[in-house]
Every structure is written in C-alpha cells, then in structure tokens.
Amino acid sequence: MGTATDEVIQRLYEAPPDGFVAARTAAIEQARKAGDRATAKRLAALKKPTVAAWVVNLLALRRPELVEELAGLATALRDAQRGLDGEALRELTAQRRQVVSALVSAAGKLARAEEPGIKLPLAEVEATLTAAMAEPEIAAQVRTGRLIRAATYAGFGEVPRPRLRLVTDAPDEAEEEGDDAEVIELPQPSARERAADERRRREREQRKRELRRRLGSAQAAERRADEQLEKAENAERDAGHVVEDLDAELAELERRRTEAQAEVARRKQARRDAERAAAAARREVGDVQAALEDLEGDEPD
C-alpha cells in the first residue's frame, strides 16, 4: 500500500506536464509547512516528464494490466529467441506489433481524455513500449509510472545461429575417424563476402562509437540542463517567497495607511471644531467689549 507521498507523486505524474512544476512547488510548500523536510526534499528531486513519457505513465498508472500483458509477451518472445523457435518467433513478433499498437491507441485515448486537443508524440510512445519489451530494466521503469523521458531500442538483438553441417553417408568412417569425418561444414564465404562482412562490421563499430560519443554528450547536456532547471526552480521559489514577504509588507503598510488617513480625518475635524470655538470666543469678546464701552459712555462726567 502506497504512502501519502506516493499518492502525491502519482498525481503529479498523472497530470499533464504543463502543470507539473507548479503542482510540485505547491506540494513542496505544503510539506515544508507541515514540517516534513524529508518529503519536501523527495518531491524537489522529481523531474518533469516529457509529453511522451507522461502518456506512457498514464497507461502504466491507469491500465497496469495492459503493461503486464506486454511484459508477458516480452518474456515469451525472449524464450522463443533462446530456443531458436522460428515459428514461435514469427507468431510472437506479429503479436508484438499488434499489442504495441493497441497499447499506443489506449494510451492516446487516456491522454486525450485528460488533456483534450493535446498533440501527442505517439511514435515516441510506441518506441518506449517496444523498448520495454526488449529490456526488462526499461519495462520495470515503465511499470513505476514515473518515466521522465521516452526510451528507444534499436532492435531485439540477433538470435544465435546454429552451426550448419551436412551429415555424410559413411557412418563406419565416422566411427573410425571421429566427429570431423561425421560432418562436413558448408562452404566458407568468398573473399568478397568476407570483405563485405568486415566492412559492415567496421561500419557498425564506427556507428557504435559515434552513438556512444553522442550519448555521452547528450547525457552531459542533460545533466547541465537538469542543474539549470533545478537552479531556476530554486530561484523561482525564492522569488515567490520574496513576493509573499512583500505582499505581507504591503498589506501591513496599507493597514497603517488606512489608520493614518482616519487619524488625519479626526485631526481635521478637531481643527475645524477648534476654529469654530475660537471664532465664537472672539465674537463673545467683541460683544462684551462693545457692551462695556456702551456702559462706560452712559456714565455722567
């Protein structure tokens, strides 16, 4: 039974890739607020899947029985290869194509239901499922539902070929002279055929070296890109925290501004009241002075 964190991770890899970073950031923040640093660190290490990887993840998470069917067919195909069963190989190879095609179709339906109108790289999905049939390690990765990129496989390898021999009609001589007299090897390839085979071998080796070189460069570029992505995500989170802090400061400043405006209004009203009181006092002083002058004027000399 999966943990709560496993369920969160499953939801991340089931959702369309466009929202992966935002959803992961929200999950990390939730874990941090809960004081669960281990979960936050685990979530921060998750990588955003490509669209093709997401489609395969949907298939593995929503229809795991189809992925298991694919794995069972892969086992049967490898057994047929080891047993040099040509008829079974032909039948299983045809079946493989049908099963992979059906799984690609099922995965496409799941993805379109989740994200209508999305452009799906179904060729990469097919290549990944084909690779899962050839490589148990890739199959195991597919089963997790947490692929981050599509996989490829050049082919299902070469089936070991038996050494062809022609049995003679001289059993007595075979008993006397041993196995070398019992069989006759088929004619050796001509010099031209050997040269062609050698040329093809050299070309394959050169191609392998070139592909390994490209793989090394691609892996190095991937590591650099992942590092840059991680730095960008960390910077994004830090910037988000700064914005949150500034929002909090702005809210506090706005509260203080509102209080200050109210205080200004109160002080203005107090000033007006004081002005009216002062005016009334001045009028009273004038009236009293005038009355006093009148009285003093009416007194006899």
mmCIF file of C-alpha atoms in Angstrom:
data_model
loop_
_atom_site.group_PDB
_atom_site.id
_atom_site.type_symbol
_atom_site.label_atom_id
_atom_site.label_comp_id
_atom_site.label_asym_id
_atom_site.label_seq_id
_atom_site.Cartn_x
_atom_site.Cartn_y
_atom_site.Cartn_z
ATOM 1 C CA MET A 1 0.000 0.000 0.000
ATOM 2 C CA GLY A 2 1.456 3.352 -1.032
ATOM 3 C CA THR A 3 2.123 6.210 1.346
ATOM 4 C CA ALA A 4 0.524 9.631 1.175
ATOM 5 C CA THR A 5 3.695 10.897 -0.508
ATOM 6 C CA ASP A 6 3.464 8.131 -3.132
ATOM 7 C CA GLU A 7 -0.094 9.221 -3.859
ATOM 8 C CA VAL A 8 1.059 12.817 -4.318
ATOM 9 C CA ILE A 9 3.814 11.671 -6.683
ATOM 10 C CA GLN A 10 1.345 9.558 -8.646
ATOM 11 C CA ARG A 11 -0.947 12.555 -9.069
ATOM 12 C CA LEU A 12 1.997 14.636 -10.288
ATOM 13 C CA TYR A 13 2.918 12.107 -12.980
ATOM 14 C CA GLU A 14 -0.707 11.516 -13.979
ATOM 15 C CA ALA A 15 -1.356 15.204 -14.573
ATOM 16 C CA PRO A 16 -0.363 16.877 -17.871
ATOM 17 C CA PRO A 17 3.295 18.005 -17.887
ATOM 18 C CA ASP A 18 2.466 21.697 -18.349
ATOM 19 C CA GLY A 19 1.277 21.916 -14.762
ATOM 20 C CA PHE A 20 3.977 19.679 -13.272
ATOM 21 C CA VAL A 21 6.323 22.369 -11.929
ATOM 22 C CA ALA A 22 3.550 24.429 -10.317
ATOM 23 C CA ALA A 23 1.945 21.343 -8.752
ATOM 24 C CA ARG A 24 5.306 20.102 -7.474
ATOM 25 C CA THR A 25 6.107 23.511 -5.981
ATOM 26 C CA ALA A 26 2.734 23.567 -4.204
ATOM 27 C CA ALA A 27 3.320 20.061 -2.847
ATOM 28 C CA ILE A 28 6.810 21.027 -1.636
ATOM 29 C CA GLU A 29 5.473 24.122 0.126
ATOM 30 C CA GLN A 30 2.731 22.073 1.775
ATOM 31 C CA ALA A 31 5.297 19.545 3.017
ATOM 32 C CA ARG A 32 7.510 22.346 4.362
ATOM 33 C CA LYS A 33 4.602 23.974 6.181
ATOM 34 C CA ALA A 34 3.847 20.579 7.735
ATOM 35 C CA GLY A 35 7.481 20.361 8.880
ATOM 36 C CA ASP A 36 8.125 17.291 6.692
ATOM 37 C CA ARG A 37 11.555 18.123 5.283
ATOM 38 C CA ALA A 38 12.200 14.576 4.027
ATOM 39 C CA THR A 39 9.067 14.630 1.870
ATOM 40 C CA ALA A 40 9.851 18.140 0.633
ATOM 41 C CA LYS A 41 13.331 17.009 -0.408
ATOM 42 C CA ARG A 42 11.945 13.910 -2.099
ATOM 43 C CA LEU A 43 9.412 15.959 -4.049
ATOM 44 C CA ALA A 44 12.036 18.536 -5.042
ATOM 45 C CA ALA A 45 14.089 15.764 -6.665
ATOM 46 C CA LEU A 46 11.267 14.796 -9.041
ATOM 47 C CA LYS A 47 11.802 15.645 -12.716
ATOM 48 C CA LYS A 48 9.223 16.946 -15.140
ATOM 49 C CA PRO A 49 8.250 14.266 -17.716
ATOM 50 C CA THR A 50 8.123 14.828 -21.434
ATOM 51 C CA VAL A 51 4.732 14.516 -23.115
ATOM 52 C CA ALA A 52 5.626 11.044 -24.446
ATOM 53 C CA ALA A 53 6.752 9.880 -21.004
ATOM 54 C CA TRP A 54 3.559 11.283 -19.472
ATOM 55 C CA VAL A 55 1.419 9.312 -21.933
ATOM 56 C CA VAL A 56 3.262 6.090 -21.025
ATOM 57 C CA ASN A 57 2.897 6.942 -17.320
ATOM 58 C CA LEU A 58 -0.850 7.330 -17.774
ATOM 59 C CA LEU A 59 -1.029 3.892 -19.348
ATOM 60 C CA ALA A 60 1.020 2.312 -16.550
ATOM 61 C CA LEU A 61 -0.979 4.006 -13.793
ATOM 62 C CA ARG A 62 -4.477 3.727 -15.266
ATOM 63 C CA ARG A 63 -4.193 0.429 -17.171
ATOM 64 C CA PRO A 64 -1.435 -1.598 -15.448
ATOM 65 C CA GLU A 65 -2.902 -4.871 -16.722
ATOM 66 C CA LEU A 66 -2.034 -3.855 -20.291
ATOM 67 C CA VAL A 67 1.574 -3.181 -19.320
ATOM 68 C CA GLU A 68 1.731 -6.601 -17.629
ATOM 69 C CA GLU A 69 0.389 -8.194 -20.804
ATOM 70 C CA LEU A 70 3.200 -6.513 -22.699
ATOM 71 C CA ALA A 71 5.755 -7.835 -20.201
ATOM 72 C CA GLY A 72 4.390 -11.374 -20.518
ATOM 73 C CA LEU A 73 4.650 -11.246 -24.284
ATOM 74 C CA ALA A 74 8.242 -9.965 -23.990
ATOM 75 C CA THR A 75 9.153 -12.951 -21.820
ATOM 76 C CA ALA A 76 7.623 -15.359 -24.330
ATOM 77 C CA LEU A 77 9.497 -13.655 -27.159
ATOM 78 C CA ARG A 78 12.834 -13.924 -25.347
ATOM 79 C CA ASP A 79 12.170 -17.605 -24.609
ATOM 80 C CA ALA A 80 11.478 -18.205 -28.285
ATOM 81 C CA GLN A 81 14.705 -16.431 -29.209
ATOM 82 C CA ARG A 82 16.740 -18.537 -26.830
ATOM 83 C CA GLY A 83 15.034 -21.694 -28.041
ATOM 84 C CA LEU A 84 15.577 -20.795 -31.704
ATOM 85 C CA ASP A 85 11.888 -21.441 -32.332
ATOM 86 C CA GLY A 86 11.432 -19.743 -35.691
ATOM 87 C CA GLU A 87 7.702 -20.355 -35.998
ATOM 88 C CA ALA A 88 7.028 -19.069 -32.488
ATOM 89 C CA LEU A 89 9.254 -16.057 -33.161
ATOM 90 C CA ARG A 90 7.250 -15.160 -36.256
ATOM 91 C CA GLU A 91 3.945 -15.500 -34.430
ATOM 92 C CA LEU A 92 5.125 -13.582 -31.361
ATOM 93 C CA THR A 93 6.671 -10.829 -33.475
ATOM 94 C CA ALA A 94 3.360 -10.310 -35.269
ATOM 95 C CA GLN A 95 1.578 -10.397 -31.927
ATOM 96 C CA ARG A 96 4.056 -7.894 -30.523
ATOM 97 C CA ARG A 97 3.231 -5.396 -33.237
ATOM 98 C CA GLN A 98 -0.492 -5.819 -32.595
ATOM 99 C CA VAL A 99 -0.159 -5.486 -28.821
ATOM 100 C CA VAL A 100 2.108 -2.431 -29.004
ATOM 101 C CA SER A 101 -0.257 -0.780 -31.488
ATOM 102 C CA ALA A 102 -3.231 -1.484 -29.203
ATOM 103 C CA LEU A 103 -1.377 -0.088 -26.189
ATOM 104 C CA VAL A 104 -0.373 3.064 -28.070
ATOM 105 C CA SER A 105 -4.022 3.573 -29.009
ATOM 106 C CA ALA A 106 -5.174 3.026 -25.409
ATOM 107 C CA ALA A 107 -2.524 5.412 -24.082
ATOM 108 C CA GLY A 108 -3.535 8.052 -26.631
ATOM 109 C CA LYS A 109 -7.191 7.825 -25.557
ATOM 110 C CA LEU A 110 -6.233 8.247 -21.893
ATOM 111 C CA ALA A 111 -4.081 11.282 -22.684
ATOM 112 C CA ARG A 112 -6.727 12.977 -24.846
ATOM 113 C CA ALA A 113 -9.352 12.419 -22.168
ATOM 114 C CA GLU A 114 -7.024 14.055 -19.646
ATOM 115 C CA GLU A 115 -5.917 16.923 -21.919
ATOM 116 C CA PRO A 116 -8.228 17.395 -24.952
ATOM 117 C CA GLY A 117 -6.562 18.830 -28.028
ATOM 118 C CA ILE A 118 -3.016 17.984 -26.928
ATOM 119 C CA LYS A 119 -0.530 16.996 -29.654
ATOM 120 C CA LEU A 120 0.733 13.512 -28.813
ATOM 121 C CA PRO A 121 4.141 12.124 -29.928
ATOM 122 C CA LEU A 122 2.751 8.618 -30.400
ATOM 123 C CA ALA A 123 5.858 7.480 -32.285
ATOM 124 C CA GLU A 124 7.901 8.067 -29.117
ATOM 125 C CA VAL A 125 5.252 6.266 -27.063
ATOM 126 C CA GLU A 126 5.472 3.279 -29.411
ATOM 127 C CA ALA A 127 9.281 3.325 -29.261
ATOM 128 C CA THR A 128 9.167 3.316 -25.454
ATOM 129 C CA LEU A 129 6.760 0.378 -25.282
ATOM 130 C CA THR A 130 8.846 -1.509 -27.828
ATOM 131 C CA ALA A 131 11.967 -0.838 -25.769
ATOM 132 C CA ALA A 132 10.136 -2.084 -22.659
ATOM 133 C CA MET A 133 9.562 -5.401 -24.414
ATOM 134 C CA ALA A 134 13.237 -5.728 -25.247
ATOM 135 C CA GLU A 135 14.786 -4.536 -21.998
ATOM 136 C CA PRO A 136 13.493 -5.758 -18.584
ATOM 137 C CA GLU A 137 15.064 -2.692 -16.965
ATOM 138 C CA ILE A 138 13.034 -0.343 -19.166
ATOM 139 C CA ALA A 139 9.923 -2.452 -18.523
ATOM 140 C CA ALA A 140 10.475 -2.031 -14.777
ATOM 141 C CA GLN A 141 10.759 1.737 -15.228
ATOM 142 C CA VAL A 142 7.550 1.810 -17.264
ATOM 143 C CA ARG A 143 5.701 -0.081 -14.515
ATOM 144 C CA THR A 144 6.550 2.634 -11.964
ATOM 145 C CA GLY A 145 4.557 5.222 -13.900
ATOM 146 C CA ARG A 146 7.322 7.758 -13.284
ATOM 147 C CA LEU A 147 9.167 7.973 -16.589
ATOM 148 C CA ILE A 148 10.618 11.383 -17.358
ATOM 149 C CA ARG A 149 11.547 10.772 -20.986
ATOM 150 C CA ALA A 150 10.845 8.340 -23.802
ATOM 151 C CA ALA A 151 13.047 5.273 -24.346
ATOM 152 C CA THR A 152 14.296 3.719 -27.563
ATOM 153 C CA TYR A 153 15.727 0.368 -28.582
ATOM 154 C CA ALA A 154 17.463 -0.459 -31.844
ATOM 155 C CA GLY A 155 16.032 -3.977 -32.107
ATOM 156 C CA PHE A 156 15.541 -7.265 -30.379
ATOM 157 C CA GLY A 157 19.071 -8.466 -30.922
ATOM 158 C CA GLU A 158 20.335 -11.281 -33.104
ATOM 159 C CA VAL A 159 19.201 -14.781 -32.393
ATOM 160 C CA PRO A 160 22.211 -17.136 -32.039
ATOM 161 C CA ARG A 161 22.587 -19.164 -35.219
ATOM 162 C CA PRO A 162 23.415 -22.860 -35.131
ATOM 163 C CA ARG A 163 26.476 -24.129 -36.924
ATOM 164 C CA LEU A 164 25.164 -25.682 -40.134
ATOM 165 C CA ARG A 165 26.551 -29.087 -41.070
ATOM 166 C CA LEU A 166 25.888 -31.724 -43.694
ATOM 167 C CA VAL A 167 25.713 -35.344 -42.469
ATOM 168 C CA THR A 168 27.570 -37.884 -44.649
ATOM 169 C CA ASP A 169 26.512 -41.404 -45.636
ATOM 170 C CA ALA A 170 29.641 -43.045 -44.170
ATOM 171 C CA PRO A 171 28.878 -43.990 -40.552
ATOM 172 C CA ASP A 172 31.712 -46.565 -40.380
ATOM 173 C CA GLU A 173 34.280 -43.945 -41.329
ATOM 174 C CA ALA A 174 32.756 -41.571 -38.856
ATOM 175 C CA GLU A 175 33.247 -44.124 -36.081
ATOM 176 C CA GLU A 176 36.874 -44.649 -37.078
ATOM 177 C CA GLU A 177 37.823 -41.028 -37.773
ATOM 178 C CA GLY A 178 35.689 -39.183 -35.216
ATOM 179 C CA ASP A 179 33.392 -36.198 -35.418
ATOM 180 C CA ASP A 180 35.380 -34.483 -38.147
ATOM 181 C CA ALA A 181 34.532 -37.331 -40.520
ATOM 182 C CA GLU A 182 30.887 -37.394 -39.432
ATOM 183 C CA VAL A 183 30.007 -33.941 -40.733
ATOM 184 C CA ILE A 184 31.095 -31.601 -43.476
ATOM 185 C CA GLU A 185 30.836 -27.876 -42.865
ATOM 186 C CA LEU A 186 29.120 -25.808 -45.508
ATOM 187 C CA PRO A 187 31.431 -23.843 -47.853
ATOM 188 C CA GLN A 188 33.128 -20.828 -46.332
ATOM 189 C CA PRO A 189 32.118 -17.323 -47.532
ATOM 190 C CA SER A 190 34.005 -15.961 -50.500
ATOM 191 C CA ALA A 191 36.691 -13.315 -50.123
ATOM 192 C CA ARG A 192 34.266 -10.689 -51.410
ATOM 193 C CA GLU A 193 31.632 -11.748 -48.855
ATOM 194 C CA ARG A 194 34.204 -11.728 -46.088
ATOM 195 C CA ALA A 195 35.336 -8.273 -47.131
ATOM 196 C CA ALA A 196 31.740 -7.072 -47.190
ATOM 197 C CA ASP A 197 31.125 -8.560 -43.763
ATOM 198 C CA GLU A 198 34.275 -6.906 -42.421
ATOM 199 C CA ARG A 199 33.272 -3.584 -43.923
ATOM 200 C CA ARG A 200 29.830 -3.846 -42.334
ATOM 201 C CA ARG A 201 31.426 -4.790 -39.024
ATOM 202 C CA ARG A 202 33.731 -1.749 -39.159
ATOM 203 C CA GLU A 203 30.802 0.471 -40.073
ATOM 204 C CA ARG A 204 28.794 -0.890 -37.129
ATOM 205 C CA GLU A 205 31.708 -0.319 -34.772
ATOM 206 C CA GLN A 206 32.188 3.197 -36.078
ATOM 207 C CA ARG A 207 28.478 3.833 -35.719
ATOM 208 C CA LYS A 208 28.578 2.489 -32.158
ATOM 209 C CA ARG A 209 31.490 4.752 -31.285
ATOM 210 C CA GLU A 210 29.707 7.734 -32.775
ATOM 211 C CA LEU A 211 26.485 6.913 -30.926
ATOM 212 C CA ARG A 212 28.381 6.414 -27.654
ATOM 213 C CA ARG A 213 30.082 9.779 -28.171
ATOM 214 C CA ARG A 214 26.733 11.417 -28.887
ATOM 215 C CA LEU A 215 25.198 9.645 -25.906
ATOM 216 C CA GLY A 216 27.959 10.958 -23.649
ATOM 217 C CA SER A 217 27.472 14.485 -24.956
ATOM 218 C CA ALA A 218 23.696 14.209 -24.639
ATOM 219 C CA GLN A 219 23.950 12.883 -21.097
ATOM 220 C CA ALA A 220 26.323 15.698 -20.144
ATOM 221 C CA ALA A 221 23.951 18.222 -21.706
ATOM 222 C CA GLU A 222 21.077 16.591 -19.848
ATOM 223 C CA ARG A 223 22.913 16.895 -16.548
ATOM 224 C CA ARG A 224 23.665 20.545 -17.233
ATOM 225 C CA ALA A 225 20.059 21.173 -18.214
ATOM 226 C CA ASP A 226 18.810 19.421 -15.073
ATOM 227 C CA GLU A 227 21.163 21.519 -12.946
ATOM 228 C CA GLN A 228 19.997 24.702 -14.665
ATOM 229 C CA LEU A 229 16.379 23.624 -14.215
ATOM 230 C CA GLU A 230 16.935 22.961 -10.532
ATOM 231 C CA LYS A 231 18.631 26.347 -10.099
ATOM 232 C CA ALA A 232 15.810 28.039 -11.991
ATOM 233 C CA GLU A 233 13.206 26.283 -9.865
ATOM 234 C CA ASN A 234 15.020 27.246 -6.655
ATOM 235 C CA ALA A 235 15.288 30.828 -7.880
ATOM 236 C CA GLU A 236 11.597 30.780 -8.758
ATOM 237 C CA ARG A 237 10.712 29.556 -5.278
ATOM 238 C CA ASP A 238 12.952 32.168 -3.665
ATOM 239 C CA ALA A 239 11.417 34.900 -5.803
ATOM 240 C CA GLY A 240 7.983 33.631 -4.823
ATOM 241 C CA HIS A 241 8.935 33.887 -1.160
ATOM 242 C CA VAL A 242 10.145 37.462 -1.723
ATOM 243 C CA VAL A 243 6.838 38.328 -3.378
ATOM 244 C CA GLU A 244 4.951 36.771 -0.481
ATOM 245 C CA ASP A 245 7.002 38.786 2.004
ATOM 246 C CA LEU A 246 6.466 41.973 0.022
ATOM 247 C CA ASP A 247 2.739 41.267 -0.201
ATOM 248 C CA ALA A 248 2.654 40.893 3.573
ATOM 249 C CA GLU A 249 4.583 44.158 3.994
ATOM 250 C CA LEU A 250 2.285 45.922 1.533
ATOM 251 C CA ALA A 251 -0.754 44.665 3.418
ATOM 252 C CA GLU A 252 0.709 45.991 6.686
ATOM 253 C CA LEU A 253 1.560 49.324 5.077
ATOM 254 C CA GLU A 254 -1.935 49.565 3.622
ATOM 255 C CA ARG A 255 -3.420 48.901 7.062
ATOM 256 C CA ARG A 256 -1.231 51.596 8.603
ATOM 257 C CA ARG A 257 -2.082 53.980 5.757
ATOM 258 C CA THR A 258 -5.796 53.459 6.389
ATOM 259 C CA GLU A 259 -5.312 54.104 10.101
ATOM 260 C CA ALA A 260 -3.263 57.237 9.349
ATOM 261 C CA GLN A 261 -5.927 58.541 6.996
ATOM 262 C CA ALA A 262 -8.546 58.004 9.676
ATOM 263 C CA GLU A 263 -6.352 59.851 12.189
ATOM 264 C CA VAL A 264 -5.887 62.739 9.737
ATOM 265 C CA ALA A 265 -9.641 62.930 9.318
ATOM 266 C CA ARG A 266 -10.113 63.017 13.092
ATOM 267 C CA ARG A 267 -7.447 65.721 13.486
ATOM 268 C CA LYS A 268 -9.016 67.788 10.685
ATOM 269 C CA GLN A 269 -12.427 67.614 12.344
ATOM 270 C CA ALA A 270 -10.861 68.600 15.692
ATOM 271 C CA ARG A 271 -9.195 71.592 13.987
ATOM 272 C CA ARG A 272 -12.490 72.688 12.479
ATOM 273 C CA ASP A 273 -14.205 72.352 15.820
ATOM 274 C CA ALA A 274 -11.376 74.414 17.411
ATOM 275 C CA GLU A 275 -11.703 77.059 14.694
ATOM 276 C CA ARG A 276 -15.451 77.367 15.320
ATOM 277 C CA ALA A 277 -14.878 77.601 19.079
ATOM 278 C CA ALA A 278 -12.198 80.277 18.579
ATOM 279 C CA ALA A 279 -14.476 82.279 16.286
ATOM 280 C CA ALA A 280 -17.308 82.063 18.809
ATOM 281 C CA ALA A 281 -14.960 83.172 21.595
ATOM 282 C CA ARG A 282 -13.768 86.114 19.518
ATOM 283 C CA ARG A 283 -17.350 87.163 18.850
ATOM 284 C CA GLU A 284 -18.116 86.896 22.548
ATOM 285 C CA VAL A 285 -15.099 89.036 23.381
ATOM 286 C CA GLY A 286 -16.225 91.668 20.854
ATOM 287 C CA ASP A 287 -19.764 91.710 22.166
ATOM 288 C CA VAL A 288 -18.637 92.042 25.760
ATOM 289 C CA GLN A 289 -16.204 94.834 24.885
ATOM 290 C CA ALA A 290 -18.907 96.690 22.981
ATOM 291 C CA ALA A 291 -21.333 96.388 25.860
ATOM 292 C CA LEU A 292 -18.715 97.577 28.297
ATOM 293 C CA GLU A 293 -17.913 100.610 26.143
ATOM 294 C CA ASP A 294 -21.601 101.476 25.942
ATOM 295 C CA LEU A 295 -21.941 101.401 29.708
ATOM 296 C CA GLU A 296 -18.874 103.495 30.210
ATOM 297 C CA GLY A 297 -20.176 106.053 27.703
ATOM 298 C CA ASP A 298 -23.517 106.461 29.505
ATOM 299 C CA GLU A 299 -21.932 107.330 32.890
ATOM 300 C CA PRO A 300 -22.172 111.100 33.909
ATOM 301 C CA ASP A 301 -18.983 113.064 33.981
#
